[in-house]
Every structure is written in structure tokens, then in C-alpha cells.
mmCIF file of C-alpha atoms in Angstrom:
data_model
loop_
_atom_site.group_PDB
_atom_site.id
_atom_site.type_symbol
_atom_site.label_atom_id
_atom_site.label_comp_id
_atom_site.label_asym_id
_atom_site.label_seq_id
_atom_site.Cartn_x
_atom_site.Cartn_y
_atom_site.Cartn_z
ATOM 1 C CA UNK A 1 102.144 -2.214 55.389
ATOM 2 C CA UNK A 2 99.879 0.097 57.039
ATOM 3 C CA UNK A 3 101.243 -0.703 60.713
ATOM 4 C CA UNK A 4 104.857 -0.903 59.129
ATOM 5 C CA UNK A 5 104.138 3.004 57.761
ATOM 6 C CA UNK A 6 102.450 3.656 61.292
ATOM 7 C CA UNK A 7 105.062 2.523 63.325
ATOM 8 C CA UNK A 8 107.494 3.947 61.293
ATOM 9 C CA UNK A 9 105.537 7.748 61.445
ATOM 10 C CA UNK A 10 105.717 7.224 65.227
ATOM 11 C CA UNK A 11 109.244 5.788 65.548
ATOM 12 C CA UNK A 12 111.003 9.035 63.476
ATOM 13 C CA UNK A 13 109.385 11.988 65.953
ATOM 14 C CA UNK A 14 110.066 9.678 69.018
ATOM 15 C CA UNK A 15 113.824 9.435 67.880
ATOM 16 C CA UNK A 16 114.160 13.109 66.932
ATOM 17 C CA UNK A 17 112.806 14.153 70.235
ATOM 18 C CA UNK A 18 114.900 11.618 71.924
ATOM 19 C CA UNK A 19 118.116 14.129 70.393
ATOM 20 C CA UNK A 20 116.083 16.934 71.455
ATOM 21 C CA UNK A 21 116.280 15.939 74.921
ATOM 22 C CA UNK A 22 120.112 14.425 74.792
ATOM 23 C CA UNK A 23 120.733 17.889 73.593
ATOM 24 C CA UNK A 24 118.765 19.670 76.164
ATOM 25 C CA UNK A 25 120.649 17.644 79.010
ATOM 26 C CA UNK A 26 124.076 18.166 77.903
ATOM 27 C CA UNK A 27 123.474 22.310 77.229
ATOM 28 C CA UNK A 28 121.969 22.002 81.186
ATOM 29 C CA UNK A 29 125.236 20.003 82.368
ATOM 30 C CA UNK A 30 127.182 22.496 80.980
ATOM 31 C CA UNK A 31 125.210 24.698 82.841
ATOM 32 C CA UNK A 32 125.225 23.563 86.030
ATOM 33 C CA UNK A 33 128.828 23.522 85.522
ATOM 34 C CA UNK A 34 129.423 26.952 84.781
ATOM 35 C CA UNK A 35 127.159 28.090 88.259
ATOM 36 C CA UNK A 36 128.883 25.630 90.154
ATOM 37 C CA UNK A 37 131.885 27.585 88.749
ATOM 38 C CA UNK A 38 130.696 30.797 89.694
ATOM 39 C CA UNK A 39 129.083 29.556 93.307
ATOM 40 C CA UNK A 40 133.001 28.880 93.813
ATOM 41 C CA UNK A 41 134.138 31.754 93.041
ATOM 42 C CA UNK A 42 131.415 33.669 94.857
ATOM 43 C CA UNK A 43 132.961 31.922 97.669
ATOM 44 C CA UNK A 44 136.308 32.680 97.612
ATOM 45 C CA UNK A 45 135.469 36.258 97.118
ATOM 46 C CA UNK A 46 133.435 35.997 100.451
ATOM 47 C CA UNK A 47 136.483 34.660 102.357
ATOM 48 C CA UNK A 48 138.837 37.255 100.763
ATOM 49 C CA UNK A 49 136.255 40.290 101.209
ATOM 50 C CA UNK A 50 137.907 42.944 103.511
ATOM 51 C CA UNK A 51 134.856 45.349 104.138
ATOM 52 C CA UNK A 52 131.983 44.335 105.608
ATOM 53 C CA UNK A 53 130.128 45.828 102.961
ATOM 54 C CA UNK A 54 131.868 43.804 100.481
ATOM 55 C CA UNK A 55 132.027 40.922 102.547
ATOM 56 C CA UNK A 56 127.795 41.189 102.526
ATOM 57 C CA UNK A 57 127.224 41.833 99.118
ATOM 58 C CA UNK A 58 129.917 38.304 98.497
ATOM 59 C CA UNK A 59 127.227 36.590 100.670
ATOM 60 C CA UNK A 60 124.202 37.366 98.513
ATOM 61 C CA UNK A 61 126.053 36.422 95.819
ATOM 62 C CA UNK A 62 127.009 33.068 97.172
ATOM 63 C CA UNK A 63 123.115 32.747 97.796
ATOM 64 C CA UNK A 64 122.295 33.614 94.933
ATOM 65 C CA UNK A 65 124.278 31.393 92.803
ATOM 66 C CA UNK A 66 123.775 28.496 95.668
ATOM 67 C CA UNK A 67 119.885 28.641 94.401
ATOM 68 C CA UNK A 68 121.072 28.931 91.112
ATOM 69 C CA UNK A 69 122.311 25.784 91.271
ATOM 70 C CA UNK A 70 120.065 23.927 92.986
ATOM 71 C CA UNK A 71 117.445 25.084 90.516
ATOM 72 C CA UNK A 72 119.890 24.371 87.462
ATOM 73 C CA UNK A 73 120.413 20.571 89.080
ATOM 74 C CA UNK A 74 116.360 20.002 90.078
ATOM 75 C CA UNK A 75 115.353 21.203 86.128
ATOM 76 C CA UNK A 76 118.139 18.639 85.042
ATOM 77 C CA UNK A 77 117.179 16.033 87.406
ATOM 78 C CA UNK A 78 113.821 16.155 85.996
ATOM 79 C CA UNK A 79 114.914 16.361 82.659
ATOM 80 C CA UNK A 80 116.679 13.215 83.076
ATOM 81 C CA UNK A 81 113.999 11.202 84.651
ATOM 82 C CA UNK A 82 111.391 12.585 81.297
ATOM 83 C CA UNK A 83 114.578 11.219 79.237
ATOM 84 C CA UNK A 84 114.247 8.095 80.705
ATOM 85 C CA UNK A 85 110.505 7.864 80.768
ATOM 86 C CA UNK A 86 110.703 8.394 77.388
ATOM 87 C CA UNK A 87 113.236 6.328 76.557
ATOM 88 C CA UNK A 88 111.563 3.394 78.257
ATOM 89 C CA UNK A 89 108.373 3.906 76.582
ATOM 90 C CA UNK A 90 110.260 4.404 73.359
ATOM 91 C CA UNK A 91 111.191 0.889 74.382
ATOM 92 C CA UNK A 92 108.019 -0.299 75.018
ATOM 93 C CA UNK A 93 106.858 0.209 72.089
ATOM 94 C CA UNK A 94 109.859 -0.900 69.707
ATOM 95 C CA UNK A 95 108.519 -4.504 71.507
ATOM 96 C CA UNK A 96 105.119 -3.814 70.441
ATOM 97 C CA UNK A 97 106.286 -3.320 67.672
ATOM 98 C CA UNK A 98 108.670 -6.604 67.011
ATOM 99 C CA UNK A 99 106.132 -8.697 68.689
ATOM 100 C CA UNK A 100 103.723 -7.193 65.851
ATOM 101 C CA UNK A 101 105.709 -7.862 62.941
ATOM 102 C CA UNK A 102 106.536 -11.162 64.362
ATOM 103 C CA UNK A 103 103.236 -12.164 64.330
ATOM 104 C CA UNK A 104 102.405 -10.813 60.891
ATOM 105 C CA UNK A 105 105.463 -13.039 59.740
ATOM 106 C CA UNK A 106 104.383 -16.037 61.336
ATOM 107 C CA UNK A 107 101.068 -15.356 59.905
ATOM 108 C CA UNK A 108 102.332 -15.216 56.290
ATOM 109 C CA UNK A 109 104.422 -18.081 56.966
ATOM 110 C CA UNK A 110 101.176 -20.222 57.979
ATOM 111 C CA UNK A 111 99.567 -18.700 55.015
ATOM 112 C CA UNK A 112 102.468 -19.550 52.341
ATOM 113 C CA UNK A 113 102.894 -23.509 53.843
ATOM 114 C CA UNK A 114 98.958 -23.649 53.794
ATOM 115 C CA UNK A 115 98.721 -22.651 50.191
ATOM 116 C CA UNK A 116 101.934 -23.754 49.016
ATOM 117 C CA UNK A 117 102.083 -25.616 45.930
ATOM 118 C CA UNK A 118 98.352 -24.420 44.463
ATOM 119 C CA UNK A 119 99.475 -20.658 45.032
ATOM 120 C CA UNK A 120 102.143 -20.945 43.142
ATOM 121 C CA UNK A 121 102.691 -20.271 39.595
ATOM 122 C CA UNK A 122 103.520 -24.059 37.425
ATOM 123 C CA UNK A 123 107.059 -24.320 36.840
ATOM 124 C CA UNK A 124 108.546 -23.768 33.409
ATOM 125 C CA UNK A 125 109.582 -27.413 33.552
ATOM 126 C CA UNK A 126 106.070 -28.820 33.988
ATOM 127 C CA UNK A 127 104.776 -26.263 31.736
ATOM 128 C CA UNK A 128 107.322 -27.099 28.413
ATOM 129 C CA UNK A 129 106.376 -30.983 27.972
ATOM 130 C CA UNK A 130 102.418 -29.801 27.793
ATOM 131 C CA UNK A 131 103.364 -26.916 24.998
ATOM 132 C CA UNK A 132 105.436 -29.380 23.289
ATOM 133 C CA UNK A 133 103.491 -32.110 23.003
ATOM 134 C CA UNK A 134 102.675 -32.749 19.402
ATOM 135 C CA UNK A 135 99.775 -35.590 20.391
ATOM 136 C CA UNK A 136 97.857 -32.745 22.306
ATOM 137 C CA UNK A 137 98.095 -30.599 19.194
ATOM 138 C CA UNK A 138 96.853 -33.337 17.269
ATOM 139 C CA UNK A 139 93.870 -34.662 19.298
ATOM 140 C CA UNK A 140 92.728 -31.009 19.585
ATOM 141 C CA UNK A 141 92.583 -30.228 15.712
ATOM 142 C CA UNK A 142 91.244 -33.510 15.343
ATOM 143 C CA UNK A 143 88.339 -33.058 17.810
ATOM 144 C CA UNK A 144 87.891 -29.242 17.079
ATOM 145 C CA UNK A 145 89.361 -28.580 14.004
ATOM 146 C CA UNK A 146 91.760 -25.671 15.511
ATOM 147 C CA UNK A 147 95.394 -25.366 16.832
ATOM 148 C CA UNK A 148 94.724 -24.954 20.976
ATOM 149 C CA UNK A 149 95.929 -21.675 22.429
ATOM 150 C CA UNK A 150 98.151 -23.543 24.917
ATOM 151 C CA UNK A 151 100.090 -25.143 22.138
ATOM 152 C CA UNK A 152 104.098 -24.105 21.133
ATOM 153 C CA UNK A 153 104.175 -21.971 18.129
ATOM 154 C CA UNK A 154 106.186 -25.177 15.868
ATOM 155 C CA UNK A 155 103.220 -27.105 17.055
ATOM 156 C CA UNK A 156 101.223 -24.718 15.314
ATOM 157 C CA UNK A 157 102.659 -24.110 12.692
ATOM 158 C CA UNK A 158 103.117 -27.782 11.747
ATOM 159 C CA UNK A 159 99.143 -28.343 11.997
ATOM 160 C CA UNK A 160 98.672 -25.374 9.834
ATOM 161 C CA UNK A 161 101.013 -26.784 7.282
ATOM 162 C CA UNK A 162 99.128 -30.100 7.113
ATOM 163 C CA UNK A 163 95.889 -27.965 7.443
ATOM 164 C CA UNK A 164 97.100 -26.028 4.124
ATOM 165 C CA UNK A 165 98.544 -29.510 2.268
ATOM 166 C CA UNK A 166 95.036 -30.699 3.188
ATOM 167 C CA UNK A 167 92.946 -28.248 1.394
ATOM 168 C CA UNK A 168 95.521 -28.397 -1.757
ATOM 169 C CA UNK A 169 94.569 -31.899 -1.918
ATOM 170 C CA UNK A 170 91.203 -31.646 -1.745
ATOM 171 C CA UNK A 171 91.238 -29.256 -4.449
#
């Protein structure tokens, strides 16, 4: 249980940072997206500038957004390759894992077939005919004058009904 509860307390940050990161990715898509959007439309306004003052000021914009975007794409680049770091390792140790419980099960399993039959409890079937008996009643009040603890309650109260006639009589 306690490497079930272990696993388990390691398993439920791993997945919830696992969203974290899907999350992360797909907000830095969207922004590489959008600058790629803009990096276009720096460019047409390069090509349709008329000044050369506004044709220069186009071109540091186009710069501009052209690093833009190569630093949006190298932080998603490497936040894809930690995603799938992670993801492998979260891997990794789901097999751990498996191979861990699979070896606690076979382990059991060994256990249970090894102590089989004298770990588990007498069936009610081999238990009745012993309760029931009326000879093992007998022999026991004969040899110590009491009703065993083992035996039905009719048993018993059919040797303390002959115990009762018997003091009557002797009276």
C-alpha cells in the first residue's frame, strides 16, 4: 500500500504538470502565430512604404518582429523537447511502476498457493457435521462432565436436559 500511495502522490503532480505544459505550448503556438501575423504585415507595409523614412522605420519593424519570432519559436521548441522529456520519464516510471505491482502480485500469488488451504478459514460445510454431532457432545460430558464450547446449541441443550432429569432422579 505504501508504494501504491507513493506512486500515486507522484503520478497526480506529474499529470497536472503534464496540462501545465500542454497548456503552455498551445498559448505559445498561438503566439507564434499572431508574430508571424504581424512579421507579415510588417512586410507588406515595407513594400508599400512611399517615404524613405517610412520605408526605414517598416524595416525595423520587420526586424523586430523577425526576432520576435525566432525567439517565440526557440522558447517553444524548447518547451516541446521539456514536454517530451517529461513525458518520457513520466513513462518511465508508469513501467516502474507496473513492473512493481506486478511483482507484488506475483508475490501474493506465491504466498496465497503456498499457504492455501491452512490459511484459510474451515468451510461452513466441514464445520456443521463437528457442531452437530451428538456423539462428540456425549463423549465430552461423559469424560468432563460439561457441554464443549464447540458444540450446537440443541446439542446443548439436550445434555442439559438429561443433566437436569439426572439430578431429579437422584433425588
Amino acid at each position: 500500500r505504501l508504494a501504491s500511495a507513493i506512486s500515486v502522490d507522484l503520478a497526480r503532480p506529474a499529470s497536472a504538470q503534464a496540462k501545465v505544459q500542454r497548456a503552455n505550448i498551445a498559448e505559445l503556438e498561438q503566439a507564434l502565430k499572431a508574430n508571424v501575423a504581424l512579421l507579415r504585415e510588417s512586410s507588406v507595409l515595407q513594400r508599400m512604404s512611399q517615404t524613405p523614412r517610412t520605408r526605414k522605420a517598416a524595416m525595423v519593424q520587420v526586424r523586430r518582429a523577425e526576432q520576435v519570432v525566432k525567439d517565440v519559436g526557440s522558447i517553444l521548441k524548447g518547451s516541446r523537447s521539456a514536454a517530451v522529456q517529461e513525458a518520457q520519464g513520466m513513462l518511465r516510471q508508469a513501467d516502474e511502476v507496473a513492473a512493481a505491482a506486478a511483482e507484488l502480485r506475483a508475490a501474493a500469488h506465491a504466498q496465497l498457493r503456498l499457504l492455501g488451504a491452512a490459511a484459510a478459514p474451515p468451510a461452513a460445510a466441514e464445520v456443521a457435521p463437528v457442531l452437530a454431532a451428538p456423539e462428540v457432545v456425549s463423549a465430552s460430558v461423559a469424560a468432563f462432565g460439561a457441554v464443549p464450547a464447540f458444540a450446537s446449541p440443541s446439542a446443548a441443550a439436550a445434555e442439559d436436559a438429561d443433566a437436569d432429569d439426572d439430578i431429579a432422579e437422584s433425588l
